[in-house]
């Protein structure tokens, strides 16, 4: 499930870059549309009951989880490129493993510390054109939003965990996307767009909204029923590979030589993390609750 989600994310990020840099679409407009359309698609398809007992936590997930994790990632693409944005967002995976370990009050193993050090080194190579001159290969805004995407990925993963354990991945994703999209309507009007709405752009928008949002987030969140957060995050390491390949195939975007070194270091750092969560059976603090009533 989570590998398929990572594939969908990687390809949809390339579609988003084409919309931003090829057709002039705003990342804020795409954020609003992808959440509304993706949420409506899942609501009509799965018809999940609204989790009334946990409505506050659901609103919190939408506003502090889904909106930020998608918005920061789209802004990182808009100010940079999908390959760099995806690699920077992948730094959230060591953060997930670190927070998971600290929450369990367990000592930090050497592999985790080494992985985080390698990830930081890889980030340095990724953002500079030449380490000897320290000239940036990415704009400061691309770096900032990419790092924020990593932080919000970690936050989103842990915010969604208690809800997924009780209601399942698809209901949480459907209502989270829809509520997040509704919250953006007073700020972003999706019916007002300056970019061209052609058959090609509408297909790209639909792909981002349905495949790259509704299906991808549903699969990722749903995997948390069987995987711990750090394990689900590790499977997302496939996303940078897909995004880099798709950007090269469809947009002819290539990283600079030192950026490939940084990308390799980041992906290698993630390979040091498997098995960390498996070393302990101590669960994360998830509230036990009775299963929700089936919708009529």
mmCIF file of C-alpha atoms in Angstrom:
data_model
loop_
_atom_site.group_PDB
_atom_site.id
_atom_site.type_symbol
_atom_site.label_atom_id
_atom_site.label_comp_id
_atom_site.label_asym_id
_atom_site.label_seq_id
_atom_site.Cartn_x
_atom_site.Cartn_y
_atom_site.Cartn_z
ATOM 1 C CA UNK A 1 0.000 0.000 0.000
ATOM 2 C CA UNK A 2 2.569 2.544 1.078
ATOM 3 C CA UNK A 3 4.885 1.798 -1.865
ATOM 4 C CA UNK A 4 2.011 2.498 -4.245
ATOM 5 C CA UNK A 5 1.289 5.718 -2.351
ATOM 6 C CA UNK A 6 4.924 6.781 -2.749
ATOM 7 C CA UNK A 7 4.750 6.078 -6.488
ATOM 8 C CA UNK A 8 1.581 8.153 -6.851
ATOM 9 C CA UNK A 9 3.147 11.019 -4.896
ATOM 10 C CA UNK A 10 6.312 10.989 -6.974
ATOM 11 C CA UNK A 11 4.492 11.127 -10.315
ATOM 12 C CA UNK A 12 1.900 13.668 -9.144
ATOM 13 C CA UNK A 13 4.680 15.956 -7.945
ATOM 14 C CA UNK A 14 6.005 15.998 -11.492
ATOM 15 C CA UNK A 15 2.520 16.873 -12.753
ATOM 16 C CA UNK A 16 2.354 19.708 -10.214
ATOM 17 C CA UNK A 17 5.693 21.102 -11.398
ATOM 18 C CA UNK A 18 4.399 21.082 -14.975
ATOM 19 C CA UNK A 19 1.321 23.042 -13.865
ATOM 20 C CA UNK A 20 3.398 25.600 -11.948
ATOM 21 C CA UNK A 21 6.289 26.172 -14.306
ATOM 22 C CA UNK A 22 4.712 25.258 -17.625
ATOM 23 C CA UNK A 23 1.247 26.772 -17.321
ATOM 24 C CA UNK A 24 1.516 29.342 -14.530
ATOM 25 C CA UNK A 25 -0.835 27.765 -11.991
ATOM 26 C CA UNK A 26 -0.593 28.949 -8.384
ATOM 27 C CA UNK A 27 0.440 26.358 -5.772
ATOM 28 C CA UNK A 28 -2.242 27.762 -3.454
ATOM 29 C CA UNK A 29 -4.922 27.242 -6.090
ATOM 30 C CA UNK A 30 -3.781 23.668 -6.702
ATOM 31 C CA UNK A 31 -3.693 23.016 -2.956
ATOM 32 C CA UNK A 32 -7.317 24.098 -2.577
ATOM 33 C CA UNK A 33 -8.540 22.171 -5.613
ATOM 34 C CA UNK A 34 -6.664 18.954 -4.870
ATOM 35 C CA UNK A 35 -8.022 18.821 -1.318
ATOM 36 C CA UNK A 36 -11.627 19.576 -2.274
ATOM 37 C CA UNK A 37 -11.712 17.296 -5.307
ATOM 38 C CA UNK A 38 -9.750 14.537 -3.589
ATOM 39 C CA UNK A 39 -11.944 14.700 -0.499
ATOM 40 C CA UNK A 40 -15.190 14.720 -2.492
ATOM 41 C CA UNK A 41 -13.973 11.801 -4.606
ATOM 42 C CA UNK A 42 -13.350 9.672 -1.518
ATOM 43 C CA UNK A 43 -16.574 10.753 0.193
ATOM 44 C CA UNK A 44 -18.633 9.760 -2.846
ATOM 45 C CA UNK A 45 -16.685 6.548 -3.381
ATOM 46 C CA UNK A 46 -16.328 5.214 0.184
ATOM 47 C CA UNK A 47 -19.250 7.093 1.816
ATOM 48 C CA UNK A 48 -17.667 6.992 5.269
ATOM 49 C CA UNK A 49 -19.555 8.120 8.357
ATOM 50 C CA UNK A 50 -18.253 11.298 9.944
ATOM 51 C CA UNK A 51 -16.333 10.502 13.169
ATOM 52 C CA UNK A 52 -18.543 12.586 15.459
ATOM 53 C CA UNK A 53 -16.828 11.404 18.651
ATOM 54 C CA UNK A 54 -13.480 12.652 17.358
ATOM 55 C CA UNK A 55 -14.566 15.701 15.358
ATOM 56 C CA UNK A 56 -12.102 17.976 17.148
ATOM 57 C CA UNK A 57 -9.157 15.719 16.403
ATOM 58 C CA UNK A 58 -10.320 15.376 12.801
ATOM 59 C CA UNK A 59 -10.420 19.156 12.348
ATOM 60 C CA UNK A 60 -6.974 19.365 13.951
ATOM 61 C CA UNK A 61 -5.629 16.785 11.504
ATOM 62 C CA UNK A 62 -7.061 18.707 8.551
ATOM 63 C CA UNK A 63 -5.758 22.126 9.635
ATOM 64 C CA UNK A 64 -2.418 21.162 11.193
ATOM 65 C CA UNK A 65 -1.690 17.980 9.246
ATOM 66 C CA UNK A 66 -3.089 17.694 5.734
ATOM 67 C CA UNK A 67 -3.120 21.366 4.724
ATOM 68 C CA UNK A 68 0.477 22.061 5.871
ATOM 69 C CA UNK A 69 2.019 18.835 4.546
ATOM 70 C CA UNK A 70 0.576 19.406 1.077
ATOM 71 C CA UNK A 71 1.011 23.168 1.013
ATOM 72 C CA UNK A 72 4.680 23.161 1.999
ATOM 73 C CA UNK A 73 5.482 20.428 -0.518
ATOM 74 C CA UNK A 74 3.754 22.277 -3.374
ATOM 75 C CA UNK A 75 5.546 25.510 -2.463
ATOM 76 C CA UNK A 76 8.888 23.666 -2.418
ATOM 77 C CA UNK A 77 8.151 22.413 -5.942
ATOM 78 C CA UNK A 78 7.040 25.847 -7.141
ATOM 79 C CA UNK A 79 10.208 27.557 -5.881
ATOM 80 C CA UNK A 80 12.515 24.698 -6.863
ATOM 81 C CA UNK A 81 11.819 21.368 -8.540
ATOM 82 C CA UNK A 82 10.040 18.153 -7.683
ATOM 83 C CA UNK A 83 13.200 16.068 -7.225
ATOM 84 C CA UNK A 84 14.759 18.444 -4.677
ATOM 85 C CA UNK A 85 11.424 19.036 -2.927
ATOM 86 C CA UNK A 86 10.838 15.303 -2.533
ATOM 87 C CA UNK A 87 14.344 14.678 -1.220
ATOM 88 C CA UNK A 88 14.050 17.490 1.324
ATOM 89 C CA UNK A 89 10.655 16.213 2.430
ATOM 90 C CA UNK A 90 12.204 12.771 2.915
ATOM 91 C CA UNK A 91 14.154 14.237 5.839
ATOM 92 C CA UNK A 92 10.893 13.886 7.732
ATOM 93 C CA UNK A 93 11.462 10.131 7.842
ATOM 94 C CA UNK A 94 14.439 10.288 10.270
ATOM 95 C CA UNK A 95 12.409 12.808 12.274
ATOM 96 C CA UNK A 96 9.552 10.305 12.538
ATOM 97 C CA UNK A 97 11.948 7.599 13.753
ATOM 98 C CA UNK A 98 13.535 10.027 16.244
ATOM 99 C CA UNK A 99 10.222 11.214 17.712
ATOM 100 C CA UNK A 100 8.906 7.653 17.869
ATOM 101 C CA UNK A 101 11.966 6.603 19.841
ATOM 102 C CA UNK A 102 11.893 9.605 22.183
ATOM 103 C CA UNK A 103 8.177 9.111 22.844
ATOM 104 C CA UNK A 104 8.891 5.553 23.908
ATOM 105 C CA UNK A 105 11.660 6.928 26.171
ATOM 106 C CA UNK A 106 14.137 4.520 24.697
ATOM 107 C CA UNK A 107 17.810 5.282 24.043
ATOM 108 C CA UNK A 108 18.776 6.499 20.603
ATOM 109 C CA UNK A 109 20.706 3.749 18.804
ATOM 110 C CA UNK A 110 23.872 4.547 16.923
ATOM 111 C CA UNK A 111 22.275 3.661 13.577
ATOM 112 C CA UNK A 112 19.649 6.358 14.017
ATOM 113 C CA UNK A 113 22.219 8.995 14.965
ATOM 114 C CA UNK A 114 24.445 7.970 12.053
ATOM 115 C CA UNK A 115 21.481 8.055 9.680
ATOM 116 C CA UNK A 116 20.508 11.547 10.799
ATOM 117 C CA UNK A 117 24.088 12.782 10.433
ATOM 118 C CA UNK A 118 24.254 11.331 6.915
ATOM 119 C CA UNK A 119 20.896 12.928 6.085
ATOM 120 C CA UNK A 120 22.171 16.341 7.204
ATOM 121 C CA UNK A 121 25.327 15.883 5.133
ATOM 122 C CA UNK A 122 23.230 14.899 2.122
ATOM 123 C CA UNK A 123 21.048 17.958 2.595
ATOM 124 C CA UNK A 124 24.135 20.152 2.496
ATOM 125 C CA UNK A 125 25.233 18.633 -0.812
ATOM 126 C CA UNK A 126 21.699 18.865 -2.194
ATOM 127 C CA UNK A 127 21.243 22.588 -1.607
ATOM 128 C CA UNK A 128 24.668 23.821 -2.799
ATOM 129 C CA UNK A 129 25.905 23.965 -6.373
ATOM 130 C CA UNK A 130 29.518 23.389 -5.339
ATOM 131 C CA UNK A 131 30.551 22.666 -1.722
ATOM 132 C CA UNK A 132 33.811 24.550 -2.262
ATOM 133 C CA UNK A 133 32.056 27.815 -3.082
ATOM 134 C CA UNK A 134 28.933 27.245 -0.944
ATOM 135 C CA UNK A 135 26.852 28.741 -3.755
ATOM 136 C CA UNK A 136 23.249 27.653 -3.397
ATOM 137 C CA UNK A 137 21.812 25.424 -6.112
ATOM 138 C CA UNK A 138 18.280 26.062 -4.843
ATOM 139 C CA UNK A 139 16.570 29.288 -3.910
ATOM 140 C CA UNK A 140 16.314 30.015 -0.165
ATOM 141 C CA UNK A 141 12.525 29.695 -0.399
ATOM 142 C CA UNK A 142 12.807 26.267 -2.046
ATOM 143 C CA UNK A 143 15.075 25.112 0.793
ATOM 144 C CA UNK A 144 12.835 26.617 3.472
ATOM 145 C CA UNK A 145 9.624 25.083 2.162
ATOM 146 C CA UNK A 146 11.329 21.736 1.549
ATOM 147 C CA UNK A 147 12.491 21.584 5.171
ATOM 148 C CA UNK A 148 9.043 22.646 6.342
ATOM 149 C CA UNK A 149 7.609 19.805 4.237
ATOM 150 C CA UNK A 150 9.804 17.379 6.202
ATOM 151 C CA UNK A 151 8.576 18.782 9.508
ATOM 152 C CA UNK A 152 4.917 18.704 8.492
ATOM 153 C CA UNK A 153 5.247 15.124 7.172
ATOM 154 C CA UNK A 154 6.298 14.075 10.658
ATOM 155 C CA UNK A 155 3.476 16.063 12.280
ATOM 156 C CA UNK A 156 0.860 14.719 9.857
ATOM 157 C CA UNK A 157 1.923 11.114 10.438
ATOM 158 C CA UNK A 158 1.539 11.293 14.215
ATOM 159 C CA UNK A 159 -1.663 13.363 14.142
ATOM 160 C CA UNK A 160 -3.352 10.798 11.893
ATOM 161 C CA UNK A 161 -2.264 7.729 13.866
ATOM 162 C CA UNK A 162 -4.953 7.682 16.640
ATOM 163 C CA UNK A 163 -7.742 8.364 14.147
ATOM 164 C CA UNK A 164 -6.563 5.640 11.774
ATOM 165 C CA UNK A 165 -6.388 3.097 14.586
ATOM 166 C CA UNK A 166 -10.056 3.738 15.343
ATOM 167 C CA UNK A 167 -11.720 4.578 12.019
ATOM 168 C CA UNK A 168 -9.402 3.288 9.283
ATOM 169 C CA UNK A 169 -7.397 5.089 6.625
ATOM 170 C CA UNK A 170 -10.022 5.918 4.009
ATOM 171 C CA UNK A 171 -12.563 7.682 6.279
ATOM 172 C CA UNK A 172 -9.797 9.713 7.924
ATOM 173 C CA UNK A 173 -8.338 10.730 4.569
ATOM 174 C CA UNK A 174 -11.713 11.546 2.999
ATOM 175 C CA UNK A 175 -12.956 13.792 5.784
ATOM 176 C CA UNK A 176 -9.518 15.278 6.441
ATOM 177 C CA UNK A 177 -9.096 16.327 2.818
ATOM 178 C CA UNK A 178 -12.631 17.687 2.555
ATOM 179 C CA UNK A 179 -12.424 19.682 5.796
ATOM 180 C CA UNK A 180 -8.999 21.000 4.828
ATOM 181 C CA UNK A 181 -10.305 22.085 1.440
ATOM 182 C CA UNK A 182 -13.313 23.808 3.022
ATOM 183 C CA UNK A 183 -11.042 25.702 5.413
ATOM 184 C CA UNK A 184 -9.178 27.189 2.444
ATOM 185 C CA UNK A 185 -12.274 28.521 0.645
ATOM 186 C CA UNK A 186 -12.376 31.886 2.486
ATOM 187 C CA UNK A 187 -8.737 32.463 1.478
ATOM 188 C CA UNK A 188 -8.371 30.712 -1.889
ATOM 189 C CA UNK A 189 -11.200 30.775 -4.424
ATOM 190 C CA UNK A 190 -10.747 27.743 -6.702
ATOM 191 C CA UNK A 191 -13.320 29.052 -9.179
ATOM 192 C CA UNK A 192 -11.036 32.016 -9.890
ATOM 193 C CA UNK A 193 -7.947 30.988 -11.842
ATOM 194 C CA UNK A 194 -5.657 32.988 -14.115
ATOM 195 C CA UNK A 195 -3.959 29.984 -15.738
ATOM 196 C CA UNK A 196 -5.386 28.294 -18.862
ATOM 197 C CA UNK A 197 -7.932 25.531 -18.263
ATOM 198 C CA UNK A 198 -7.371 23.282 -21.251
ATOM 199 C CA UNK A 199 -7.979 19.565 -21.631
ATOM 200 C CA UNK A 200 -4.322 18.894 -20.857
ATOM 201 C CA UNK A 201 -4.202 21.039 -17.721
ATOM 202 C CA UNK A 202 -7.522 19.682 -16.460
ATOM 203 C CA UNK A 203 -6.192 16.137 -16.835
ATOM 204 C CA UNK A 204 -3.067 17.087 -14.882
ATOM 205 C CA UNK A 205 -5.148 18.702 -12.136
ATOM 206 C CA UNK A 206 -7.441 15.660 -11.975
ATOM 207 C CA UNK A 207 -4.434 13.341 -11.745
ATOM 208 C CA UNK A 208 -2.932 15.370 -8.890
ATOM 209 C CA UNK A 209 -6.272 15.544 -7.040
ATOM 210 C CA UNK A 210 -7.460 11.952 -7.421
ATOM 211 C CA UNK A 211 -4.323 9.832 -7.808
ATOM 212 C CA UNK A 212 -1.710 12.005 -6.102
ATOM 213 C CA UNK A 213 -3.974 13.139 -3.259
ATOM 214 C CA UNK A 214 -7.047 10.974 -2.570
ATOM 215 C CA UNK A 215 -5.541 7.579 -3.407
ATOM 216 C CA UNK A 216 -1.972 8.320 -2.273
ATOM 217 C CA UNK A 217 -2.879 9.751 1.133
ATOM 218 C CA UNK A 218 -5.527 7.075 1.672
ATOM 219 C CA UNK A 219 -3.018 4.304 1.010
ATOM 220 C CA UNK A 220 -0.347 5.920 3.211
ATOM 221 C CA UNK A 221 -2.676 6.591 6.133
ATOM 222 C CA UNK A 222 -4.274 3.170 5.762
ATOM 223 C CA UNK A 223 -0.874 1.501 6.072
ATOM 224 C CA UNK A 224 -0.568 2.884 9.621
ATOM 225 C CA UNK A 225 -3.014 0.187 10.711
ATOM 226 C CA UNK A 226 -0.339 -2.434 10.047
ATOM 227 C CA UNK A 227 2.914 -0.455 10.134
ATOM 228 C CA UNK A 228 4.446 1.761 12.757
ATOM 229 C CA UNK A 229 5.026 5.395 11.705
ATOM 230 C CA UNK A 230 8.748 4.873 11.147
ATOM 231 C CA UNK A 231 8.112 1.750 9.050
ATOM 232 C CA UNK A 232 5.526 3.518 6.885
ATOM 233 C CA UNK A 233 7.887 6.445 6.479
ATOM 234 C CA UNK A 234 10.694 4.172 5.327
ATOM 235 C CA UNK A 235 8.596 2.828 2.484
ATOM 236 C CA UNK A 236 8.145 6.404 1.262
ATOM 237 C CA UNK A 237 11.874 6.456 0.438
ATOM 238 C CA UNK A 238 10.714 5.126 -2.930
ATOM 239 C CA UNK A 239 9.097 8.510 -3.644
ATOM 240 C CA UNK A 240 12.346 10.470 -4.309
ATOM 241 C CA UNK A 241 13.441 7.804 -6.787
ATOM 242 C CA UNK A 242 10.118 7.976 -8.654
ATOM 243 C CA UNK A 243 10.027 11.784 -8.574
ATOM 244 C CA UNK A 244 13.588 12.154 -9.875
ATOM 245 C CA UNK A 245 12.995 9.648 -12.679
ATOM 246 C CA UNK A 246 9.628 11.167 -13.637
ATOM 247 C CA UNK A 247 11.067 14.696 -13.648
ATOM 248 C CA UNK A 248 13.821 13.562 -15.998
ATOM 249 C CA UNK A 249 11.496 11.612 -18.321
ATOM 250 C CA UNK A 250 8.642 14.113 -18.579
ATOM 251 C CA UNK A 251 10.237 17.486 -17.778
ATOM 252 C CA UNK A 252 13.897 16.839 -18.685
ATOM 253 C CA UNK A 253 14.921 18.097 -15.236
ATOM 254 C CA UNK A 254 18.294 16.862 -14.006
ATOM 255 C CA UNK A 255 20.067 17.430 -10.708
ATOM 256 C CA UNK A 256 23.561 18.903 -10.650
ATOM 257 C CA UNK A 257 26.454 16.497 -9.933
ATOM 258 C CA UNK A 258 26.815 17.454 -6.265
ATOM 259 C CA UNK A 259 23.056 17.209 -5.833
ATOM 260 C CA UNK A 260 23.182 13.570 -6.916
ATOM 261 C CA UNK A 261 25.777 13.016 -4.179
ATOM 262 C CA UNK A 262 23.410 14.630 -1.692
ATOM 263 C CA UNK A 263 20.458 12.614 -2.964
ATOM 264 C CA UNK A 264 22.436 9.407 -2.591
ATOM 265 C CA UNK A 265 23.445 10.347 0.954
ATOM 266 C CA UNK A 266 19.843 11.086 1.948
ATOM 267 C CA UNK A 267 18.532 7.808 0.521
ATOM 268 C CA UNK A 268 21.465 5.929 2.103
ATOM 269 C CA UNK A 269 20.703 7.531 5.466
ATOM 270 C CA UNK A 270 17.182 6.175 5.314
ATOM 271 C CA UNK A 271 18.483 2.653 4.755
ATOM 272 C CA UNK A 272 20.067 2.831 8.213
ATOM 273 C CA UNK A 273 16.678 3.167 9.873
ATOM 274 C CA UNK A 274 14.921 -0.204 9.214
ATOM 275 C CA UNK A 275 14.524 -2.378 12.257
ATOM 276 C CA UNK A 276 14.558 0.447 14.772
ATOM 277 C CA UNK A 277 10.885 0.228 15.564
ATOM 278 C CA UNK A 278 10.951 -3.552 15.358
ATOM 279 C CA UNK A 279 13.399 -3.647 18.261
ATOM 280 C CA UNK A 280 10.643 -2.694 20.650
ATOM 281 C CA UNK A 281 7.113 -3.866 21.089
ATOM 282 C CA UNK A 282 6.215 -0.784 23.120
ATOM 283 C CA UNK A 283 3.298 0.872 21.397
ATOM 284 C CA UNK A 284 2.911 4.532 20.731
ATOM 285 C CA UNK A 285 0.363 6.298 22.922
ATOM 286 C CA UNK A 286 -2.768 5.480 20.932
ATOM 287 C CA UNK A 287 -6.059 5.557 22.784
ATOM 288 C CA UNK A 288 -8.026 2.341 22.805
ATOM 289 C CA UNK A 289 -11.562 2.817 21.586
ATOM 290 C CA UNK A 290 -14.458 0.778 20.357
ATOM 291 C CA UNK A 291 -14.845 0.574 16.595
ATOM 292 C CA UNK A 292 -17.104 3.237 15.108
ATOM 293 C CA UNK A 293 -20.667 2.462 14.190
ATOM 294 C CA UNK A 294 -21.182 1.489 10.579
ATOM 295 C CA UNK A 295 -22.682 4.163 8.399
ATOM 296 C CA UNK A 296 -26.193 3.595 7.223
#
